[in-house]
Structures are given as structure tokens and as C-alpha cells.
Coordinates of C-alpha atoms and ligand atoms in Angstrom, one line a residue:
X1 CA -156.3 -15.6 -13.6
X2 CA -152.8 -15.3 -12.0
X3 CA -151.5 -13.9 -15.4
X4 CA -153.2 -10.6 -14.5
X5 CA -151.0 -10.1 -11.5
X6 CA -147.9 -12.1 -12.2
X7 CA -145.4 -11.5 -15.0
X8 CA -146.1 -13.9 -17.9
X9 CA -143.0 -16.1 -17.4
X10 CA -143.7 -16.8 -13.7
X11 CA -147.3 -17.5 -14.5
X12 CA -146.1 -20.1 -17.1
X13 CA -143.7 -21.6 -14.6
X14 CA -146.4 -21.8 -12.0
X15 CA -148.7 -23.5 -14.4
X16 CA -146.1 -26.0 -15.5
X17 CA -145.1 -26.9 -12.0
X18 CA -148.7 -27.4 -11.1
X19 CA -149.5 -29.4 -14.2
X20 CA -146.4 -31.6 -13.9
X21 CA -147.1 -32.2 -10.3
X22 CA -144.9 -30.6 -7.7
X23 CA -142.9 -33.5 -6.4
X24 CA -141.2 -33.5 -3.0
X25 CA -139.2 -36.0 -0.9
X26 CA -139.0 -36.7 2.8
X27 CA -137.1 -39.2 4.9
X28 CA -139.0 -41.5 7.3
X29 CA -136.6 -42.7 10.1
X30 CA -137.9 -44.6 13.2
X31 CA -137.0 -46.7 16.2
X32 CA -133.3 -45.9 16.5
X33 CA -133.2 -47.4 20.0
X34 CA -129.7 -46.4 21.1
X35 CA -128.2 -48.8 23.6
X36 CA -125.7 -46.6 25.6
X37 CA -124.5 -49.8 27.3
X38 CA -123.7 -51.6 24.0
X39 CA -120.0 -51.6 24.6
X40 CA -120.2 -52.5 28.3
X41 CA -123.1 -54.5 29.8
X42 CA -125.3 -54.7 26.6
X43 CA -128.5 -54.4 28.6
X44 CA -130.8 -54.5 25.6
X45 CA -129.5 -57.8 24.2
X46 CA -132.0 -60.7 24.1
X47 CA -129.1 -63.2 24.4
X48 CA -125.4 -63.1 25.4
X49 CA -123.4 -61.5 22.6
X50 CA -119.7 -62.4 23.2
X51 CA -118.4 -60.6 20.0
X52 CA -120.5 -57.5 19.5
X53 CA -120.2 -56.1 15.9
X54 CA -119.2 -52.5 15.2
X55 CA -122.7 -51.6 13.8
X56 CA -124.7 -53.8 16.1
X57 CA -126.1 -57.3 16.6
X58 CA -129.3 -58.9 15.5
X59 CA -130.5 -59.4 19.1
X60 CA -129.5 -56.1 20.5
X61 CA -130.4 -52.4 20.1
X62 CA -128.2 -50.0 18.2
X63 CA -124.6 -48.9 19.2
X64 CA -124.0 -45.2 18.6
X65 CA -122.1 -46.1 15.4
X66 CA -125.3 -47.4 13.8
X67 CA -127.3 -44.3 14.9
X68 CA -124.7 -41.9 13.6
X69 CA -124.1 -43.8 10.4
X70 CA -127.8 -44.2 9.5
X71 CA -128.4 -40.5 9.9
X72 CA -125.2 -39.5 8.1
X73 CA -126.1 -41.9 5.3
X74 CA -129.6 -40.3 4.9
X75 CA -127.9 -37.0 4.2
X76 CA -125.3 -38.7 1.9
X77 CA -128.1 -40.4 -0.2
X78 CA -130.0 -37.1 -0.4
X79 CA -130.1 -34.1 1.8
X80 CA -132.5 -32.4 -0.6
X81 CA -135.7 -33.3 1.3
X82 CA -138.6 -31.1 2.4
X83 CA -138.6 -32.5 5.9
X84 CA -137.7 -35.6 7.9
X85 CA -140.3 -37.7 9.7
X86 CA -138.9 -39.2 12.9
X87 CA -141.4 -41.4 14.7
X88 CA -139.8 -42.0 18.0
X89 CA -138.3 -44.7 20.2
X90 CA -134.8 -43.3 20.8
X91 CA -134.1 -45.2 24.0
X92 CA -133.1 -48.9 24.1
X93 CA -135.1 -51.9 25.4
X94 CA -133.6 -51.6 28.9
X95 CA -135.4 -52.0 32.3
X96 CA -136.5 -48.9 34.1
X97 CA -134.1 -49.8 37.0
X98 CA -131.2 -49.1 34.6
X99 CA -132.6 -45.9 33.1
X100 CA -133.6 -42.4 34.4
X101 CA -135.7 -39.6 33.0
X102 CA -132.5 -37.5 32.6
X103 CA -130.7 -40.3 30.7
X104 CA -133.7 -40.7 28.3
X105 CA -133.8 -37.0 27.7
X106 CA -130.0 -36.9 27.1
X107 CA -130.5 -39.6 24.4
X108 CA -133.3 -37.8 22.7
X109 CA -131.2 -34.6 22.8
X110 CA -128.2 -36.3 21.3
X111 CA -130.2 -37.8 18.4
X112 CA -131.9 -34.4 17.9
X113 CA -128.5 -32.8 17.6
X114 CA -127.2 -35.5 15.2
X115 CA -130.2 -35.0 12.9
X116 CA -129.7 -31.2 13.1
X117 CA -126.0 -31.5 12.3
X118 CA -126.6 -33.7 9.2
X119 CA -129.7 -31.7 8.1
X120 CA -129.1 -28.1 9.3
X121 CA -131.7 -26.6 6.9
X122 CA -134.4 -29.3 7.1
X123 CA -137.3 -29.3 9.6
X124 CA -137.8 -32.6 11.4
X125 CA -141.3 -33.5 12.5
X126 CA -140.8 -35.8 15.4
X127 CA -142.9 -37.8 17.8
X128 CA -142.0 -39.5 21.1
X129 CA -142.1 -43.3 21.3
X130 CA -143.2 -45.4 24.2
X131 CA -139.6 -46.2 25.1
X132 CA -138.7 -42.5 25.4
X133 CA -141.0 -42.0 28.4
X134 CA -139.8 -42.7 32.0
X135 CA -141.0 -45.0 33.4
X136 CA -141.1 -46.7 30.0
X137 CA -144.6 -46.5 28.2
X138 CA -146.0 -44.1 30.8
X139 CA -147.0 -41.2 28.5
X140 CA -148.8 -38.6 30.6
X141 CA -152.1 -37.2 29.6
X142 CA -151.3 -33.9 31.2
X143 CA -148.2 -31.7 31.3
X144 CA -145.0 -33.5 32.4
X145 CA -141.4 -32.9 32.4
X146 CA -140.6 -34.9 29.3
X147 CA -143.1 -32.8 27.2
X148 CA -141.6 -29.6 28.7
X149 CA -138.0 -30.5 28.0
X150 CA -138.5 -32.1 24.6
X151 CA -140.6 -29.1 23.5
X152 CA -137.5 -27.0 24.0
X153 CA -135.3 -29.4 22.0
X154 CA -137.8 -29.4 19.1
X155 CA -139.1 -25.9 19.1
X156 CA -137.1 -24.7 16.1
X157 CA -138.5 -27.6 14.1
X158 CA -142.1 -27.2 15.2
X159 CA -141.5 -23.5 14.7
X160 CA -145.0 -22.2 15.5
X161 CA -145.2 -21.2 19.2
X162 CA -148.8 -22.1 19.5
X163 CA -147.9 -25.7 18.5
X164 CA -144.9 -25.8 20.8
X165 CA -147.3 -25.0 23.6
X166 CA -149.6 -27.7 22.3
X167 CA -146.8 -30.2 22.5
X168 CA -146.1 -29.1 26.0
X169 CA -149.7 -29.9 26.9
X170 CA -149.9 -33.4 25.4
X171 CA -147.0 -34.3 23.2
X172 CA -148.7 -33.7 19.8
X173 CA -148.9 -30.8 17.3
X174 CA -149.6 -29.9 13.7
X175 CA -147.2 -28.5 11.1
X176 CA -147.9 -26.9 7.7
X177 CA -145.6 -28.6 5.2
X178 CA -147.0 -27.0 2.0
X179 CA -149.7 -24.4 1.3
X180 CA -152.5 -27.0 1.2
X181 CA -150.9 -29.8 3.3
X182 CA -150.7 -30.3 7.0
X183 CA -148.8 -33.0 9.0
X184 CA -150.2 -34.1 12.3
X185 CA -147.6 -35.5 14.7
X186 CA -149.7 -37.5 17.2
X187 CA -148.8 -38.9 20.6
X188 CA -150.4 -42.4 20.2
X189 CA -148.5 -43.6 23.2
X190 CA -151.5 -42.3 25.1
X191 CA -153.5 -45.3 23.8
X192 CA -150.9 -48.0 24.3
X193 CA -152.1 -51.0 26.4
X194 CA -148.8 -50.8 28.5
X195 CA -149.7 -47.2 29.6
X196 CA -151.2 -47.4 33.1
X197 CA -151.8 -43.7 33.3
X198 CA -154.4 -43.5 30.5
X199 CA -156.3 -46.9 30.8
X200 CA -159.4 -45.3 32.2
X201 CA -159.2 -41.8 30.6
X202 CA -161.7 -41.3 27.8
X203 CA -159.8 -38.8 25.8
X204 CA -156.3 -38.5 27.3
X205 CA -154.7 -35.1 26.7
X206 CA -157.7 -34.1 24.6
X207 CA -156.0 -35.5 21.6
X208 CA -159.1 -37.1 20.1
X209 CA -161.1 -33.9 20.1
X210 CA -158.1 -32.0 18.7
X211 CA -157.6 -34.6 16.0
X212 CA -161.3 -34.4 14.9
X213 CA -161.1 -30.5 14.9
X214 CA -157.9 -30.5 12.9
X215 CA -159.4 -32.8 10.3
X216 CA -162.7 -30.9 10.0
X217 CA -160.8 -27.6 9.8
X218 CA -158.6 -29.0 7.1
X219 CA -161.7 -30.1 5.1
X220 CA -163.3 -26.6 5.5
X221 CA -160.1 -25.0 4.1
X222 CA -159.5 -27.5 1.3
X223 CA -156.3 -28.8 2.9
X224 CA -155.1 -32.4 3.0
X225 CA -153.5 -34.1 6.0
X226 CA -150.7 -36.6 6.7
X227 CA -151.3 -38.4 10.0
X228 CA -148.1 -39.6 11.8
X229 CA -147.1 -41.0 15.2
X230 CA -145.2 -43.8 16.9
X231 CA -147.7 -46.6 17.6
X232 CA -150.0 -47.5 14.7
X233 CA -153.7 -48.2 15.3
X234 CA -154.0 -51.3 13.1
X235 CA -153.0 -54.8 14.0
X236 CA -149.4 -56.0 13.7
X237 CA -148.8 -58.3 10.7
X238 CA -147.5 -60.9 10.7
X239 CA -148.5 -61.7 14.2
X240 CA -152.0 -60.2 14.6
X241 CA -151.7 -58.1 17.8
X242 CA -153.4 -55.0 19.1
X243 CA -151.4 -52.1 20.5
X244 CA -154.2 -49.7 21.5
X245 CA -156.8 -50.1 24.3
X246 CA -160.0 -51.3 22.6
X247 CA -162.0 -48.2 23.5
X248 CA -159.3 -45.8 22.4
X249 CA -158.8 -47.8 19.2
X250 CA -162.5 -47.6 18.3
X251 CA -162.6 -43.9 19.0
X252 CA -159.4 -43.1 17.1
X253 CA -160.3 -45.2 14.0
X254 CA -163.8 -43.7 13.9
X255 CA -162.3 -40.2 13.7
X256 CA -159.9 -41.3 10.9
X257 CA -162.6 -42.9 8.9
X258 CA -165.1 -40.1 9.3
X259 CA -162.5 -37.8 7.9
X260 CA -160.9 -40.2 5.4
X261 CA -161.5 -37.8 2.5
X262 CA -158.9 -35.4 3.8
X263 CA -156.3 -37.9 5.0
X264 CA -153.7 -38.8 2.3
X265 CA -151.7 -41.3 4.4
X266 CA -151.0 -42.4 7.9
X267 CA -147.3 -43.2 8.8
X268 CA -146.0 -44.9 11.9
X269 CA -143.1 -46.8 13.5
X270 CA -143.0 -49.1 16.6
X271 CA -143.6 -52.4 14.7
X272 CA -139.9 -52.8 13.8
X273 CA -141.3 -54.3 10.6
X274 CA -142.0 -52.9 7.2
X275 CA -145.7 -53.2 6.5
X276 CA -148.8 -51.6 4.9
X277 CA -152.5 -51.9 5.6
X278 CA -155.9 -50.4 4.7
X279 CA -157.9 -49.1 7.6
X280 CA -161.5 -49.3 6.3
X281 CA -165.1 -49.6 7.3
X282 CA -167.3 -52.6 6.5
X283 CA -168.2 -51.5 3.0
X284 CA -164.7 -50.2 2.1
X285 CA -166.2 -46.8 1.2
X286 CA -164.2 -45.0 3.9
X287 CA -160.6 -46.0 3.9
X288 CA -157.1 -44.7 5.0
X289 CA -153.7 -46.2 4.2
X290 CA -151.3 -47.1 7.0
X291 CA -147.6 -47.6 6.3
X292 CA -145.1 -48.6 9.0
X293 CA -141.4 -48.0 8.2
X294 CA -138.9 -50.6 9.5
X295 CA -136.7 -49.7 12.5
X296 CA -133.0 -48.7 12.4
X297 CA -132.4 -51.0 15.4
X298 CA -132.1 -54.6 14.5
X299 CA -133.7 -55.6 17.9
X300 CA -136.8 -57.7 17.3
X301 CA -139.6 -58.9 19.6
X302 CA -139.2 -62.7 20.0
X303 CA -141.9 -65.2 21.0
X304 CA -141.7 -67.3 24.1
X305 CA -140.0 -70.0 22.0
X306 CA -137.4 -67.4 21.2
X307 CA -138.0 -67.6 17.5
X308 CA -137.9 -64.6 15.1
X309 CA -136.2 -63.9 11.8
X310 CA -133.3 -61.5 12.2
X311 CA -133.9 -58.2 10.5
X312 CA -131.7 -55.4 9.1
X313 CA -131.6 -51.7 9.8
X314 CA -133.7 -49.6 7.4
X315 CA -134.3 -46.0 6.4
X316 CA -137.1 -44.8 4.0
X317 CA -137.2 -42.1 1.4
X318 CA -140.9 -41.1 0.5
X319 CA -141.9 -39.2 -2.7
X320 CA -145.1 -37.1 -2.5
X321 CA -147.1 -34.5 -4.5
X322 CA -146.8 -31.2 -2.6
X323 CA -150.1 -30.0 -4.0
X324 CA -152.4 -33.0 -3.4
X325 CA -150.4 -34.7 -0.7
X326 CA -150.7 -38.0 -2.6
X327 CA -147.9 -40.3 -1.6
X328 CA -146.3 -41.4 -4.9
X329 CA -143.9 -44.1 -3.7
X330 CA -140.9 -44.8 -1.5
X331 CA -137.5 -46.2 -1.8
X332 CA -136.5 -48.5 1.1
X333 CA -132.8 -48.4 1.9
X334 CA -130.9 -50.9 4.2
X335 CA -127.7 -52.4 5.2
X336 CA -127.0 -56.1 5.9
X337 CA -125.7 -56.1 9.4
X338 CA -123.5 -59.2 9.1
X339 CA -121.8 -57.8 6.0
X340 CA -121.4 -54.3 7.5
X341 CA -119.7 -55.7 10.6
X342 CA -117.5 -58.0 8.5
X343 CA -116.4 -55.1 6.2
X344 CA -116.1 -52.6 9.1
X345 CA -118.1 -50.1 7.1
X346 CA -121.7 -49.8 5.8
X347 CA -122.9 -49.6 2.3
X348 CA -126.6 -48.4 2.4
X349 CA -128.3 -49.7 -0.6
X350 CA -131.8 -49.5 -2.1
X351 CA -133.6 -52.7 -1.1
X352 CA -136.7 -52.0 -3.2
X353 CA -139.0 -49.4 -4.6
X354 CA -142.6 -49.7 -3.4
X355 CA -144.2 -49.0 -6.8
X356 CA -141.8 -51.3 -8.7
X357 CA -141.9 -54.2 -6.3
X358 CA -145.7 -54.2 -6.1
X359 CA -146.4 -53.0 -9.6
X360 CA -148.6 -50.0 -8.6
X361 CA -148.6 -46.3 -9.6
X362 CA -148.6 -44.8 -6.1
X363 CA -149.3 -45.4 -2.3
X364 CA -153.0 -44.8 -2.5
X365 CA -155.9 -46.9 -1.1
X366 CA -156.6 -48.0 -4.6
X367 CA -153.1 -49.3 -5.1
X368 CA -153.2 -51.2 -1.8
X369 CA -156.5 -52.8 -2.8
X370 CA -154.8 -53.9 -6.0
X371 CA -152.0 -55.5 -4.1
X372 CA -154.3 -57.3 -1.6
X373 CA -156.5 -58.6 -4.4
X374 CA -153.5 -60.1 -6.1
X375 CA -152.4 -61.6 -2.8
X376 CA -155.8 -63.3 -2.8
X377 CA -155.7 -64.5 -6.4
X378 CA -152.2 -65.8 -6.4
X379 CA -152.9 -67.3 -2.9
X380 CA -150.1 -65.1 -1.6
X381 CA -147.2 -66.9 -3.2
X382 CA -145.7 -63.9 -4.9
X383 CA -146.8 -60.8 -3.2
X384 CA -147.0 -62.2 0.3
X385 CA -143.5 -63.6 0.0
X386 CA -142.3 -60.1 -1.0
X387 CA -144.0 -58.7 2.0
X388 CA -142.5 -61.3 4.3
X389 CA -139.0 -60.7 2.9
X390 CA -139.2 -56.9 3.1
X391 CA -140.8 -57.1 6.6
X392 CA -137.4 -58.2 7.9
X393 CA -135.6 -55.7 5.6
X394 CA -133.7 -58.4 3.7
X395 CA -133.0 -59.3 0.1
X396 CA -132.7 -63.0 1.0
X397 CA -136.1 -64.3 -0.1
X398 CA -138.2 -65.6 2.8
X399 CA -141.2 -67.8 1.9
X400 CA -144.2 -66.8 4.1
X401 CA -145.7 -69.5 6.2
X402 CA -149.4 -70.0 5.6
X403 CA -150.1 -68.4 9.0
X404 CA -148.0 -65.3 8.1
X405 CA -149.7 -65.0 4.7
X406 CA -153.1 -65.1 6.4
X407 CA -152.0 -62.4 8.9
X408 CA -150.7 -60.1 6.1
X409 CA -153.8 -60.5 4.1
X410 CA -156.4 -60.4 6.9
X411 CA -154.6 -57.8 9.0
X412 CA -154.1 -55.7 5.9
X413 CA -157.8 -55.4 5.3
X414 CA -159.3 -55.6 8.9
X415 CA -158.1 -53.1 11.5
X416 CA -160.3 -54.9 14.1
X417 CA -158.4 -57.7 15.8
X418 CA -161.4 -60.0 16.1
X419 CA -162.4 -59.5 12.4
X420 CA -158.8 -60.1 11.4
X421 CA -158.7 -63.4 13.4
X422 CA -162.0 -64.5 11.9
X423 CA -160.7 -63.8 8.4
X424 CA -157.5 -65.7 9.2
X425 CA -159.5 -68.9 10.1
X426 CA -161.4 -68.7 6.8
X427 CA -158.2 -68.0 4.9
X428 CA -156.4 -71.0 6.3
X429 CA -159.4 -73.2 5.8
X430 CA -159.5 -72.2 2.1
X431 CA -155.7 -72.9 1.7
X432 CA -156.1 -76.3 3.3
X433 CA -157.5 -77.6 0.1
X434 CA -161.2 -78.3 0.8
X435 CA -162.5 -78.6 -2.8
X436 CA -164.8 -76.0 -4.3
X437 CA -163.2 -73.3 -2.2
X438 CA -161.8 -70.2 -3.8
X439 CA -160.7 -66.7 -3.1
X440 CA -163.1 -64.5 -5.0
X441 CA -162.7 -60.9 -5.9
X442 CA -165.9 -58.9 -6.1
X443 CA -166.2 -55.5 -7.8
X444 CA -168.7 -53.3 -6.0
X445 CA -169.3 -49.8 -7.3
X446 CA -165.7 -49.4 -8.4
X447 CA -164.4 -50.5 -5.1
X448 CA -162.7 -53.8 -5.2
X449 CA -163.7 -55.7 -2.1
X450 CA -161.7 -58.8 -1.6
X451 CA -163.6 -61.4 0.3
X452 CA -162.8 -64.9 1.1
X453 CA -165.7 -67.2 0.3
X454 CA -164.3 -70.1 2.2
X455 CA -167.3 -70.6 4.5
X456 CA -169.5 -72.5 2.1
X457 CA -168.2 -75.5 4.0
X458 CA -170.6 -78.1 5.3
Ligands
LIG501 C1 -121.9 -41.5 0.1 O1 -122.5 -42.1 -1.0 C2 -121.6 -42.5 -2.0 C3 -122.4 -43.0 -3.2 O2 -123.3 -42.1 -3.7 C4 -120.6 -43.5 -1.5 O3 -119.7 -43.9 -2.5 C5 -119.9 -43.0 -0.3 O4 -119.2 -44.0 0.3 C6 -120.9 -42.5 0.7 N1 -120.3 -41.9 1.9 C7 -120.6 -42.2 3.1 C8 -119.8 -41.4 4.2 O5 -121.4 -43.0 3.4
LIG502 C1 -129.4 -52.7 36.4 O1 -130.3 -52.6 37.5 C2 -130.2 -53.6 38.4 C3 -131.3 -53.4 39.4 O2 -131.3 -52.1 40.0 C4 -128.8 -53.6 39.1 O3 -128.7 -54.7 40.0 C5 -127.8 -53.7 38.0 O4 -126.5 -53.5 38.6 C6 -127.9 -52.6 37.0 N1 -127.0 -52.9 35.9 C7 -126.3 -51.9 35.4 C8 -125.3 -52.4 34.3 O5 -126.4 -50.8 35.7
LIG503 C1 -124.6 -37.4 24.6 O1 -123.7 -36.6 23.9 C2 -122.7 -36.1 24.8 C3 -121.9 -35.1 24.0 O2 -121.3 -35.7 22.9 C4 -121.9 -37.2 25.4 O3 -120.9 -36.7 26.3 C5 -122.8 -38.2 26.1 O4 -122.1 -39.3 26.6 C6 -123.9 -38.6 25.2 N1 -124.9 -39.4 25.9 C7 -125.0 -40.7 25.8 C8 -126.0 -41.4 26.7 O5 -124.4 -41.4 25.0
LIG504 C1 -153.6 -30.6 33.8 O1 -153.0 -29.9 34.9 C2 -153.4 -28.6 35.1 C3 -152.5 -28.0 36.2 O2 -151.4 -28.7 36.4 C4 -154.9 -28.5 35.4 O3 -155.3 -27.2 35.5 C5 -155.6 -29.2 34.3 O4 -157.0 -29.3 34.6 C6 -155.1 -30.6 34.0 N1 -155.8 -31.1 32.8 C7 -156.3 -32.4 32.7 C8 -156.9 -32.8 31.5 O5 -156.2 -33.1 33.7
LIG505 C1 -130.1 -26.7 14.9 O1 -128.9 -26.0 14.9 C2 -129.0 -24.6 14.8 C3 -127.6 -24.0 14.7 O2 -126.8 -24.4 15.8 C4 -129.7 -24.1 16.0 O3 -129.9 -22.7 15.8 C5 -131.1 -24.7 16.0 O4 -131.8 -24.3 17.2 C6 -131.0 -26.2 16.0 N1 -132.3 -26.8 15.9 C7 -132.7 -27.9 16.6 C8 -134.1 -28.3 16.4 O5 -132.0 -28.4 17.4
LIG506 C1 -149.6 -21.2 14.4 O1 -150.6 -22.1 14.7 C2 -151.8 -21.4 15.0 C3 -152.8 -22.5 15.5 O2 -152.8 -23.6 14.6 C4 -152.3 -20.7 13.8 O3 -153.5 -20.1 14.1 C5 -151.3 -19.7 13.4 O4 -151.7 -19.1 12.2 C6 -149.9 -20.3 13.2 N1 -148.9 -19.3 13.1 C7 -148.1 -19.3 12.0 C8 -147.1 -18.1 12.0 O5 -148.1 -20.1 11.2
LIG507 C1 -159.7 -48.8 35.5 O1 -161.0 -48.9 35.9 C2 -161.3 -50.3 36.3 C3 -162.8 -50.3 36.6 O2 -163.2 -49.2 37.3 C4 -160.4 -50.7 37.5 O3 -160.7 -52.0 37.9 C5 -159.0 -50.6 37.1 O4 -158.1 -50.8 38.2 C6 -158.6 -49.2 36.5 N1 -157.3 -49.2 35.9 C7 -156.4 -48.3 36.2 C8 -155.1 -48.5 35.6 O5 -156.6 -47.3 36.8
LIG508 C1 -148.5 -54.5 -13.7 O1 -149.8 -53.9 -13.7 C2 -150.3 -53.6 -15.0 C3 -151.7 -53.0 -14.8 O2 -151.7 -52.0 -13.9 C4 -150.4 -54.9 -15.8 O3 -150.8 -54.5 -17.1 C5 -149.0 -55.5 -15.9 O4 -149.1 -56.8 -16.5 C6 -148.5 -55.8 -14.5 N1 -147.1 -56.3 -14.6 C7 -146.7 -57.3 -13.9 C8 -145.3 -57.7 -14.1 O5 -147.5 -58.0 -13.2
LIG509 C1 -127.0 -60.9 5.5 O1 -126.1 -61.4 4.6 C2 -125.7 -62.7 4.8 C3 -124.6 -63.0 3.7 O2 -123.5 -62.2 3.9 C4 -126.9 -63.6 4.6 O3 -126.5 -65.0 4.9 C5 -127.9 -63.2 5.6 O4 -129.1 -64.0 5.4 C6 -128.3 -61.7 5.5 N1 -129.2 -61.4 6.6 C7 -130.3 -60.7 6.5 C8 -131.1 -60.5 7.7 O5 -130.6 -60.2 5.4
LIG510 C1 -140.0 -70.6 -1.8 O1 -141.0 -71.4 -2.5 C2 -140.7 -71.6 -3.8 C3 -141.9 -72.2 -4.5 O2 -142.5 -73.1 -3.7 C4 -139.4 -72.4 -4.0 O3 -139.1 -72.6 -5.3 C5 -138.3 -71.7 -3.3 O4 -137.1 -72.5 -3.3 C6 -138.6 -71.4 -1.8 N1 -137.6 -70.5 -1.3 C7 -137.2 -70.7 0.0 C8 -136.1 -69.7 0.4 O5 -137.6 -71.5 0.7
LIG511 ZN1 -139.4 -49.4 19.0
LIG512 ZN1 -142.4 -48.4 20.3

């Protein structure tokens, strides 16, 4: 059809690029958490650090050298990307008493400028994180100074004035990244259990209604959608914890699942841990993938007993099909912080490729189902150990504990915390050797539903 209006050669090229798949790249960078006191009082550090390293310390947020180096290294590895996804948390883990709104805004502005300097031609689709707000976590459900000021910093990236105005109203917007592909940059801090402003607001900032409208509108126009934001809706794994208020979580996940046919992926930060999950209904017939990219900051949440595995800074390069939006894979890059500090320079290296490491062809729901079903059949010894090792952005193999394996598997298939916990009990019971128990894989109408039949216990 196009050959009637276009010259033959361009028609042929158009056809070839369509048939071959039109492949694009984007960087996903998140949770830089710049500690502006790193060289003085080190207010973010979880324990005293007498000899701070040039690029940071495992128990502190990032010095400027790490922020600067990670962004410059993204451009050095490849500047030829369609866009950059930057999912928030620029400010360090420092008490409100030692921060101000103006300081937080200055930090967001400095990182905005650093990204713009390294990638002058590339749009950045950015979201705020819970630590960017002042006081911390208090994302407003109506206009506020942070939305006003940040909308000015980001307006050339957002580019559409209607959407800049949308950001000013609630900290979220939509961007068109290809003719048939939209990216939603959401403000999920509105649903965070540490946000006192929104606890009793049924649809803070009208984002739920807007999200539903966007997804329905995309369907009616034949568009696909990438959903992004800072805080993910699913449970944290390993660890099994909820980030959203229960009512907001139910409402939000329902909207995603009702429109799962138009969503190609959902991408978040906040966990400071590399992970992936399927958000799905009971039958598995409606499902959306959720990927969390690891943080640049090495800072990790530690339990009361002060235990946690140290983790390295990471940046992620994602490959996608510009026509269908299908996420084809990603390359996870990292530095080992100890080695970087010892050498006085960084050497960002590919840690793993998603498709190679997990032996799948893309980042679709079907591929994640294949991974989780293998986790069940090998009882987690191979794939869960990879997941555990990569979750701390390391190439030093970490064997998952049984509890971590259960979390990865159950949190990976159940977005609901109670269901994930029930699944975990059954999973652990089945590992603990009661005879006659097994992990079965059922195939139901082409959808592999992995179920643990551990409850045939007396
Ligand atoms: C850029 O990458 C090359 C390898 O492709 C490496 O040799 C060089 O050191 C890097 N430069 C910087 C400034 O990171
Ligand atoms: C941090 O805030 C506390 C409480 O206001 C204050 O006592 C302390 O001096 C501050 N520390 C720094 C380094 O600003
Ligand atoms: C932000 O950048 C300006 C200009 O380089 C610098 O003077 C200021 O100290 C930076 N702010 C912080 C908090 O590091
Ligand atoms: C937001 O504030 C404006 C005026 O500041 C007000 O007109 C509007 O009703 C508020 N919206 C919500 C959802 O509270
Ligand atoms: C990036 O830098 C250019 C050139 O200085 C400027 O025009 C543009 O507004 C900047 N964009 C952002 C988002 O900071
Ligand atoms: C800007 O966004 C609005 C609302 O989504 C849309 O109607 C309009 O076409 C967009 N403008 C441009 C220039 O893309
Ligand atoms: C939310 O509403 C409940 C019940 O009305 C009330 O007890 C609680 O204090 C409210 N929370 C906030 C943060 O306003
Ligand atoms: C990878 O998956 C394919 C099927 O998709 C299978 O044939 C092959 O054996 C797998 N390779 C490994 C190393 O598991
Ligand atoms: C970093 O490398 C050192 C060896 O230089 C190794 O002992 C350590 O486990 C690595 N740390 C992480 C978190 O990968
Ligand atoms: C992990 O487990 C395997 C198999 O049980 C074992 O061979 C290996 O030494 C363990 N590795 C670590 C780092 O504990
Ligand atoms: Zn964070
Ligand atoms: Zn966060």
C-alpha cells in the first residue's frame, strides 16, 4: 500500500525495518542517592566509616564521584539510546533535620544537568522518588513547590506542555516514545505507606483515573504502553514486604490487570535490588511483568540485626522493539566498589545479559513463567542462586537461603503479600523433605501455572 505513495526504495527499506524488527535501546538508571556530606559528616552511613573510598562505601550513599562516573560511563558504553529512564531517589538517606526542600531541589537539578551534559540529544523520562520530597516521603496529592520547580527542570525532556502541566498537578505524565508506543512516568510515591498526606485519599492526585484513561485510550488507538515509576506495586523479594497502602495497591493492580493487554512492561526502582516478577490474577490469564533495576547507590536496608549482603552499583541497558514495545532483553552493568576504590578508577563491566543468564528469548510474561517454572523444578538451586547473586549486583556467587528462594519464587508469582506468605509456608514445607511432596507444573490452556502441591500433608 505504501508503495503507491513512497518511492520504491524507501518502501523497501520501510518493509525491511518492519520485518526485521525495529530495535532500540534505553538506559535505566535509578536511586543515585547523592550524599552531599560524604566527605564531611557522612550522614547517610549506617555505621562509622573511618576510611571512605573514592567511589563510596557499602554502608553509605553515593559520593558525587560515583554519581558523575556512573552517568559518564553510561554515555561511554553507549550514547546511542532512544531515551533514558531515570526512576528517582536522588537525595541521600539523611534525616529531614539535616535537609531542606531547597537542598533537595538543588540535588535533583545537579543530577538533571549531569545527565543533560552527558546525553545532550537524548530525552530523559524521569520520576521523583520518595527521598526527593521534603519532608521525606511526603508526596503531595495536589500542587506543591517540588512539582512546580521540577517541572521547569524537566520540561525540555517532557517536551509536551500539556504533560508539563500534568506533572505540575501531580508529578506524573505520559510521553510518546515511538509512533505506537507510550511511556507513563507515574508518581507511585502517592501510595507509599510512609506518606502521611495520602493515607486516607482514595485517588490521590487523580492518578488512578488518569492511568485507567491512558490505558483505555492506548487500546482504542492500537498503542502499547510502558509503565514506569519509582516505587513498585509488587512485594519486595527477597524479604516479602509491601510498599503500597493496601487499598491503593488493590486499586492500582486492578487497573494494570484490566489493561494488561496494552502494557508491555512495568519498570521501577526503589528496591535497591535487581529483581523481576509477574503481577497476575488468580488464573494467570491477565499478567504484567515487573522489573526493578538495581540502584547506583550501594546503600542497603539492613534488618534490626544489622545483616545484609553488600551490593555494588549498577546501571542497565534495555533493548526493545520500537514497533511492538516488546522488551527483548537487558545488559546489566556494574562496578565492584572495593576494586574501584582500590584502583582509584572504575571499570564498568557487563555483569550479565538477562536472556543469556536465564536462557529466555525476551522479557515477556511467557519468559518469566519459564524461569519461575524452572525455579520450581530445580528447587531453586540454579536459577534462584543466580537471582540472589544478581540481586546484590555481584559476580561472586551467593547461594540463596531456603527462605530467600521461597521469597523469590512466591513473591515472583503473587503480588499480594498474604498470598505470597501462604505460598512461602507451603514452599518451605515442601523443601523440608516430607516424602511424597513435589513441585508440580500444570499446563492450563497454554498458560503454565506453577503451583506448589505441598499441602497434601496430613
Ligand atoms: C570508555 O570505555 C572504554 C572501553 O570501551 C574504556 O577503555 C575507557 O576507559 C572508558 N572511559 C571512561 C572515561 O570510562
Ligand atoms: C543534623 O541535624 C541535627 C538536628 O538538628 C543537628 O544537631 C546536627 O548538628 C546536624 N548535623 C549536621 C552535620 O548538619
Ligand atoms: C550543585 O552544583 C553546583 C554547581 O556545580 C555546586 O556549586 C553545588 O555545590 C552542588 N550542590 C550540591 C548539593 O552538591
Ligand atoms: C488542588 O488545589 C487547588 C487550588 O490550590 C484546588 O482548586 C483543587 O480543588 C485542589 N485539588 C484537589 C484534588 O484537592
Ligand atoms: C539541556 O541543555 C540544553 C543546552 O544547554 C538546554 O537547552 C536544555 O534545556 C537542557 N535540558 C534539560 C532538560 O535540562
Ligand atoms: C500533548 O499531549 C496532549 C495530551 O496528551 C495531546 O493531546 C497532544 O497531541 C500532545 N501534543 C503534542 C505536540 O504531541
Ligand atoms: C485516616 O483515617 C483514619 C480513620 O478515619 C484515622 O484514624 C487516621 O488518623 C487517618 N490517617 C491520617 C494520616 O489522616
Ligand atoms: C535453553 O532453553 C531451550 C528451550 O527454550 C532448551 O532447549 C535448552 O536446552 C536450554 N538450555 C539450557 C542451557 O538450559
Ligand atoms: C568485590 O570484589 C572483592 C574482590 O576484590 C570480593 O571479595 C567481593 O566479594 C566483591 N564484592 C561484591 C559485593 O561483589
Ligand atoms: C553453593 O552450593 C553449591 C551446591 O550445594 C556448592 O557446591 C557451592 O560451594 C556453594 N557456594 C557457596 C558460595 O556457598
Ligand atoms: Zn532509593
Ligand atoms: Zn525509594
